[in-house]
mmCIF file of the C-alpha atoms, coordinates in Angstrom:
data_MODEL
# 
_entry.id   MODEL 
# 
loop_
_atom_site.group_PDB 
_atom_site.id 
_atom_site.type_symbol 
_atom_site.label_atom_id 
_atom_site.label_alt_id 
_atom_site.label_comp_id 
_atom_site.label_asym_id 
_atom_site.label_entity_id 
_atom_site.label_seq_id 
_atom_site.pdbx_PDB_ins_code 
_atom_site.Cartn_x 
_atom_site.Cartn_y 
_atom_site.Cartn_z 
_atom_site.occupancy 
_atom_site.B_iso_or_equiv 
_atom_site.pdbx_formal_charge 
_atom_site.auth_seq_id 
_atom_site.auth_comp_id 
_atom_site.auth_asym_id 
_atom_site.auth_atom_id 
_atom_site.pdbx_PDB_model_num 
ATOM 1   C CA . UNK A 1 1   ? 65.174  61.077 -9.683  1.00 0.00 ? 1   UNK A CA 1 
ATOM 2   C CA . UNK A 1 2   ? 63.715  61.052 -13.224 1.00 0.00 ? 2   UNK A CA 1 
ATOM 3   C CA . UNK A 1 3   ? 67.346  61.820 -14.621 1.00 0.00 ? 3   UNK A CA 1 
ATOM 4   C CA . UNK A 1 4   ? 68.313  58.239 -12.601 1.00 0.00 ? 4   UNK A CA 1 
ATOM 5   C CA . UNK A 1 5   ? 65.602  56.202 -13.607 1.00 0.00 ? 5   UNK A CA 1 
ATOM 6   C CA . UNK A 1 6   ? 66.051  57.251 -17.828 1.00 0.00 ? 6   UNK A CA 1 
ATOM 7   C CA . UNK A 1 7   ? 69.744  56.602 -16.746 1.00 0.00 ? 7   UNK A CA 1 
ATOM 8   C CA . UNK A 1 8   ? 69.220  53.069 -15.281 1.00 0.00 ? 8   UNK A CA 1 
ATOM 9   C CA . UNK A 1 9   ? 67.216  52.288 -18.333 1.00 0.00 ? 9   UNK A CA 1 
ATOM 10  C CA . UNK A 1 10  ? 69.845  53.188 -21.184 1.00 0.00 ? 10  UNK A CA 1 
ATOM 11  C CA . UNK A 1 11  ? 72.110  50.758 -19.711 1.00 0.00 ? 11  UNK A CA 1 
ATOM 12  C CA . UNK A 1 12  ? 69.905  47.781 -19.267 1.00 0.00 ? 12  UNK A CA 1 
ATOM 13  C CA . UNK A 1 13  ? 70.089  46.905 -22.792 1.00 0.00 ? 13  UNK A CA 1 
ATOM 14  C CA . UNK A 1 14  ? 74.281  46.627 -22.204 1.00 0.00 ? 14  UNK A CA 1 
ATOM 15  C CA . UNK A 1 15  ? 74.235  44.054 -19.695 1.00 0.00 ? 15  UNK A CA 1 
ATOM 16  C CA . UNK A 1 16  ? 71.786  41.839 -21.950 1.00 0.00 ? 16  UNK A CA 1 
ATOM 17  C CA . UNK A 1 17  ? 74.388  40.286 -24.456 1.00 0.00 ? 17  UNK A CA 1 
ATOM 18  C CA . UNK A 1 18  ? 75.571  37.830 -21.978 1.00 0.00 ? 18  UNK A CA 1 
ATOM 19  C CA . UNK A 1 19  ? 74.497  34.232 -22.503 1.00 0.00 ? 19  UNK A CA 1 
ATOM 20  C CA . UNK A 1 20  ? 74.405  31.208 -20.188 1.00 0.00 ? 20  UNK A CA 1 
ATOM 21  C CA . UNK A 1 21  ? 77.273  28.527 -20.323 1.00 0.00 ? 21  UNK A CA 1 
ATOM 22  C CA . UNK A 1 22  ? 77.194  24.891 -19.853 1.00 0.00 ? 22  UNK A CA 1 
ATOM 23  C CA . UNK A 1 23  ? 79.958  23.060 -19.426 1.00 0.00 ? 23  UNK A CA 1 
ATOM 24  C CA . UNK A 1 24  ? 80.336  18.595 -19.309 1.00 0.00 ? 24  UNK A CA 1 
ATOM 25  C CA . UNK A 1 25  ? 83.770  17.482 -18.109 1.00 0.00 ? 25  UNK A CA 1 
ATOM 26  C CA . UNK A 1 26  ? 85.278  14.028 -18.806 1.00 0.00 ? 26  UNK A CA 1 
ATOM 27  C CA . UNK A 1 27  ? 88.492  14.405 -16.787 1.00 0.00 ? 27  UNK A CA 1 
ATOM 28  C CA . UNK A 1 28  ? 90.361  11.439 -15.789 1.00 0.00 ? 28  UNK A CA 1 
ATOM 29  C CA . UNK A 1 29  ? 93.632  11.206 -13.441 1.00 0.00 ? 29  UNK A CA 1 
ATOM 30  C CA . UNK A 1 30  ? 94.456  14.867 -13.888 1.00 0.00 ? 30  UNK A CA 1 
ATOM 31  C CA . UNK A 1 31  ? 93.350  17.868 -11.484 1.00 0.00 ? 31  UNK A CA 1 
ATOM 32  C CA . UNK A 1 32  ? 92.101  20.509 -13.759 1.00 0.00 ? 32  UNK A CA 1 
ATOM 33  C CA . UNK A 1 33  ? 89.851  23.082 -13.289 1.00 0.00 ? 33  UNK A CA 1 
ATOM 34  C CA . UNK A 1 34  ? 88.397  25.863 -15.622 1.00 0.00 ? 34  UNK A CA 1 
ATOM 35  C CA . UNK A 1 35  ? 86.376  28.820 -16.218 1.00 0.00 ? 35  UNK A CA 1 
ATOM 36  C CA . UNK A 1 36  ? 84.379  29.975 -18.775 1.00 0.00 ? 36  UNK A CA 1 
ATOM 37  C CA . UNK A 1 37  ? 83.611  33.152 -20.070 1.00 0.00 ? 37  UNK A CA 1 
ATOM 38  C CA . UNK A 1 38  ? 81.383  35.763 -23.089 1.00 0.00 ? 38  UNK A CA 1 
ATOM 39  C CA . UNK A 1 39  ? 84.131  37.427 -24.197 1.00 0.00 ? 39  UNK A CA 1 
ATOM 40  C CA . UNK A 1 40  ? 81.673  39.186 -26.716 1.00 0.00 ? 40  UNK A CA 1 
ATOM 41  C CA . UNK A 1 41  ? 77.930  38.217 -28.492 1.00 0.00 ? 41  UNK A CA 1 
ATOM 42  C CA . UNK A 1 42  ? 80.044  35.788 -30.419 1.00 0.00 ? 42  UNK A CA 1 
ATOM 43  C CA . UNK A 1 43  ? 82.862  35.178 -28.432 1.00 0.00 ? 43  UNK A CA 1 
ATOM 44  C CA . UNK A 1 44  ? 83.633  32.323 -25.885 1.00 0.00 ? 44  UNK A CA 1 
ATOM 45  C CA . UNK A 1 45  ? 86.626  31.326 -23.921 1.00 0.00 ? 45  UNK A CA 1 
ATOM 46  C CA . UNK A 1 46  ? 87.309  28.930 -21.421 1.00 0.00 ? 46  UNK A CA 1 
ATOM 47  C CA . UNK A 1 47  ? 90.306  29.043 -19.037 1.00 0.00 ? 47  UNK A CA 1 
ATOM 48  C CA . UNK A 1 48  ? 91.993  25.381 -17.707 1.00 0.00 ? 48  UNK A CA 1 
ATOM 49  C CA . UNK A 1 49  ? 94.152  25.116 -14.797 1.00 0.00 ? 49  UNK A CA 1 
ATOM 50  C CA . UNK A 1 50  ? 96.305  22.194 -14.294 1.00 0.00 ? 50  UNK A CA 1 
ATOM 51  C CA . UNK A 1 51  ? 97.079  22.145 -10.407 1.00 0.00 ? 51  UNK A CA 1 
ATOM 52  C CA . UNK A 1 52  ? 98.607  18.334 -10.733 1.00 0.00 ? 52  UNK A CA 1 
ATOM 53  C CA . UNK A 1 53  ? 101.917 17.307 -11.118 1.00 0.00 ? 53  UNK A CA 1 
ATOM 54  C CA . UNK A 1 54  ? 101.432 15.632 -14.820 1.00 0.00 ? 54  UNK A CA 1 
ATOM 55  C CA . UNK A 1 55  ? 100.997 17.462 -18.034 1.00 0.00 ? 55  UNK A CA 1 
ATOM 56  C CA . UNK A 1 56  ? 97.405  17.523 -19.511 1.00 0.00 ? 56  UNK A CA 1 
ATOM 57  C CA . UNK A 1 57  ? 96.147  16.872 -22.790 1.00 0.00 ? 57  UNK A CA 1 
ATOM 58  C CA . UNK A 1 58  ? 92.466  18.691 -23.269 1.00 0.00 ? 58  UNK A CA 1 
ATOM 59  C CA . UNK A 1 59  ? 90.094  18.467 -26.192 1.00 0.00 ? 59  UNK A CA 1 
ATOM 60  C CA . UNK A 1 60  ? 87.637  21.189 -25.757 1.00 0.00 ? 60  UNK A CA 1 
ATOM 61  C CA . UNK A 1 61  ? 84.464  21.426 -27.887 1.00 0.00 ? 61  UNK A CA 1 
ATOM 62  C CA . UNK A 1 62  ? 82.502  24.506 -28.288 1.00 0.00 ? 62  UNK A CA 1 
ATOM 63  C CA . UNK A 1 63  ? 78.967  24.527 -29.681 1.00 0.00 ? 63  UNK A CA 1 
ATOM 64  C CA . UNK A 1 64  ? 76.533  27.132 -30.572 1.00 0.00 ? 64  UNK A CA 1 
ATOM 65  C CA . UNK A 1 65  ? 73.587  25.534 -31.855 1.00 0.00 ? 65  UNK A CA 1 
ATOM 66  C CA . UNK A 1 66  ? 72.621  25.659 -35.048 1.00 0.00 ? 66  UNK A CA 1 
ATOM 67  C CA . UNK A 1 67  ? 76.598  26.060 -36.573 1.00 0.00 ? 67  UNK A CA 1 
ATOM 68  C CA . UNK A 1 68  ? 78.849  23.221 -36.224 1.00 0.00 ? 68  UNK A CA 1 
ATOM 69  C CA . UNK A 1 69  ? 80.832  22.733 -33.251 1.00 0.00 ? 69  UNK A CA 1 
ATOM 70  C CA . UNK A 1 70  ? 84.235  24.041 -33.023 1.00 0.00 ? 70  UNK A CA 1 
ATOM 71  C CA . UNK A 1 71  ? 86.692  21.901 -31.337 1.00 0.00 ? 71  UNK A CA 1 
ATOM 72  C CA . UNK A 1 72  ? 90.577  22.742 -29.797 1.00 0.00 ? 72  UNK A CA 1 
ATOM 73  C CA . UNK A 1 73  ? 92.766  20.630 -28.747 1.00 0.00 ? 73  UNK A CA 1 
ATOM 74  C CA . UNK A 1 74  ? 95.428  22.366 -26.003 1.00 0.00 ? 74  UNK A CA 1 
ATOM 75  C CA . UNK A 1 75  ? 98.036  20.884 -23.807 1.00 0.00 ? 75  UNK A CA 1 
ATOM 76  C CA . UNK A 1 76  ? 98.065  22.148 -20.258 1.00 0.00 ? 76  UNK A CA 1 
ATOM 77  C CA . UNK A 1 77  ? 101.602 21.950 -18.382 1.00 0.00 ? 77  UNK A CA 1 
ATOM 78  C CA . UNK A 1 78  ? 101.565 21.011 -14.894 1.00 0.00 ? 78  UNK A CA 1 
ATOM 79  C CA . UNK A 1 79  ? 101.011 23.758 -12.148 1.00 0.00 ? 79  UNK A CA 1 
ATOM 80  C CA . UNK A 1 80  ? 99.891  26.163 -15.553 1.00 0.00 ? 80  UNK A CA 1 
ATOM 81  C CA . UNK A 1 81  ? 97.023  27.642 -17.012 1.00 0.00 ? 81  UNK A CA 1 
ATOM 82  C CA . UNK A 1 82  ? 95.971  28.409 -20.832 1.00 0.00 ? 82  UNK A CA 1 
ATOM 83  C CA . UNK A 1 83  ? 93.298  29.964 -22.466 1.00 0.00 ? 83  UNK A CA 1 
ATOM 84  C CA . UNK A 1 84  ? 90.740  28.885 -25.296 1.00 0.00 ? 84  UNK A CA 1 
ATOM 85  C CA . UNK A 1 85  ? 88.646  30.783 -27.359 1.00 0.00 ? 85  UNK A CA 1 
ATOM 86  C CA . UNK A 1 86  ? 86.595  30.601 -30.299 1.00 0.00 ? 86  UNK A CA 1 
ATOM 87  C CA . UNK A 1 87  ? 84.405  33.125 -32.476 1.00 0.00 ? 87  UNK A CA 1 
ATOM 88  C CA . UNK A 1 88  ? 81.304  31.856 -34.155 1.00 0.00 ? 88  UNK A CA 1 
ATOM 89  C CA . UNK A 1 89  ? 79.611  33.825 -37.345 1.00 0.00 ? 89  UNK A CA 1 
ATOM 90  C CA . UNK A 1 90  ? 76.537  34.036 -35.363 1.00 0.00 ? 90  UNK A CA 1 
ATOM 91  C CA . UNK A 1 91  ? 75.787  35.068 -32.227 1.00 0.00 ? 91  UNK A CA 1 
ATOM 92  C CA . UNK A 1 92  ? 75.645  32.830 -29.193 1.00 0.00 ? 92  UNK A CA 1 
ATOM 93  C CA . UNK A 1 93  ? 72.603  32.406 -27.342 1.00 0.00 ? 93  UNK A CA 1 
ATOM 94  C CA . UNK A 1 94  ? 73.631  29.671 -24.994 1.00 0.00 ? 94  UNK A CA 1 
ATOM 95  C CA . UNK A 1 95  ? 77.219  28.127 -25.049 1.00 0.00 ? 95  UNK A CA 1 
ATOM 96  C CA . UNK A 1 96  ? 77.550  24.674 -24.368 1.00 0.00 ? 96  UNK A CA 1 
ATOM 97  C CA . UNK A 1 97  ? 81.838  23.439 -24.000 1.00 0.00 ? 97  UNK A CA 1 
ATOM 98  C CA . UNK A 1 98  ? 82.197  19.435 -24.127 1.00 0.00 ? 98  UNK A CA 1 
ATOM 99  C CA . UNK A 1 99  ? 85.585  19.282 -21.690 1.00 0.00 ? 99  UNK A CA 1 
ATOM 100 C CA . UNK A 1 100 ? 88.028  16.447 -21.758 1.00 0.00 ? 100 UNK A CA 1 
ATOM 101 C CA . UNK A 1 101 ? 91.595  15.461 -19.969 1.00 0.00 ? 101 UNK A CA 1 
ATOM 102 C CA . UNK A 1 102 ? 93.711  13.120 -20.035 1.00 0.00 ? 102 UNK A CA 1 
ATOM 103 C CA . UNK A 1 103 ? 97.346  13.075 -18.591 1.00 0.00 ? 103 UNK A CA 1 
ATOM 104 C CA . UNK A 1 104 ? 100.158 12.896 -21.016 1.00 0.00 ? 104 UNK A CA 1 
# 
């Protein structure tokens, strides 16, 4: 039991680099969806589905806080997916992701 409990221990300290995630979405006459992930401690991605039947255009802003916000701009076909990410020099405490579509 002792063994268990210096075992459960170690590994706390692994599952404390995860960070919360916000995400605003400003999404107008498309159906997309999306989910974010920590990829790492300075790491972020977000994942956008299109399940319309018109192409998306999506300007996704990532900020971290203190470092200036990194922004992508992606196009999302119709009835596919596509993944963004972005690495900061720092490491994120909480992520927030500004998300907005607009068909094409």
């Amino acid at each position: 039991m002792r063994k268990f409990c210096c075992v459960l221990l170690a590994l706390l300290p692994a599952s404390a680099f995860a960070y919360s995630i916000d995400v605003t979405k400003k999404i107008d006459g498309v159906s997309i969806d999306y989910r974010a992930s920590d990829v790492d401690g300075d790491i972020s991605s977000i994942q956008l589905n299109n399940y319309g039947s018109n192409d998306a255009v999506c300007t996704v802003t990532f900020s971290n806080g203190p470092e200036a916000p990194r922004t992508r701009k992606v196009t999302v076909p119709a009835g596919k997916s596509t993944n963004t990410t972005v690495k900061f020099n720092r490491a994120i405490i909480k992520m927030r992701i500004a998300l907005a579509c607009t068909p094409k």
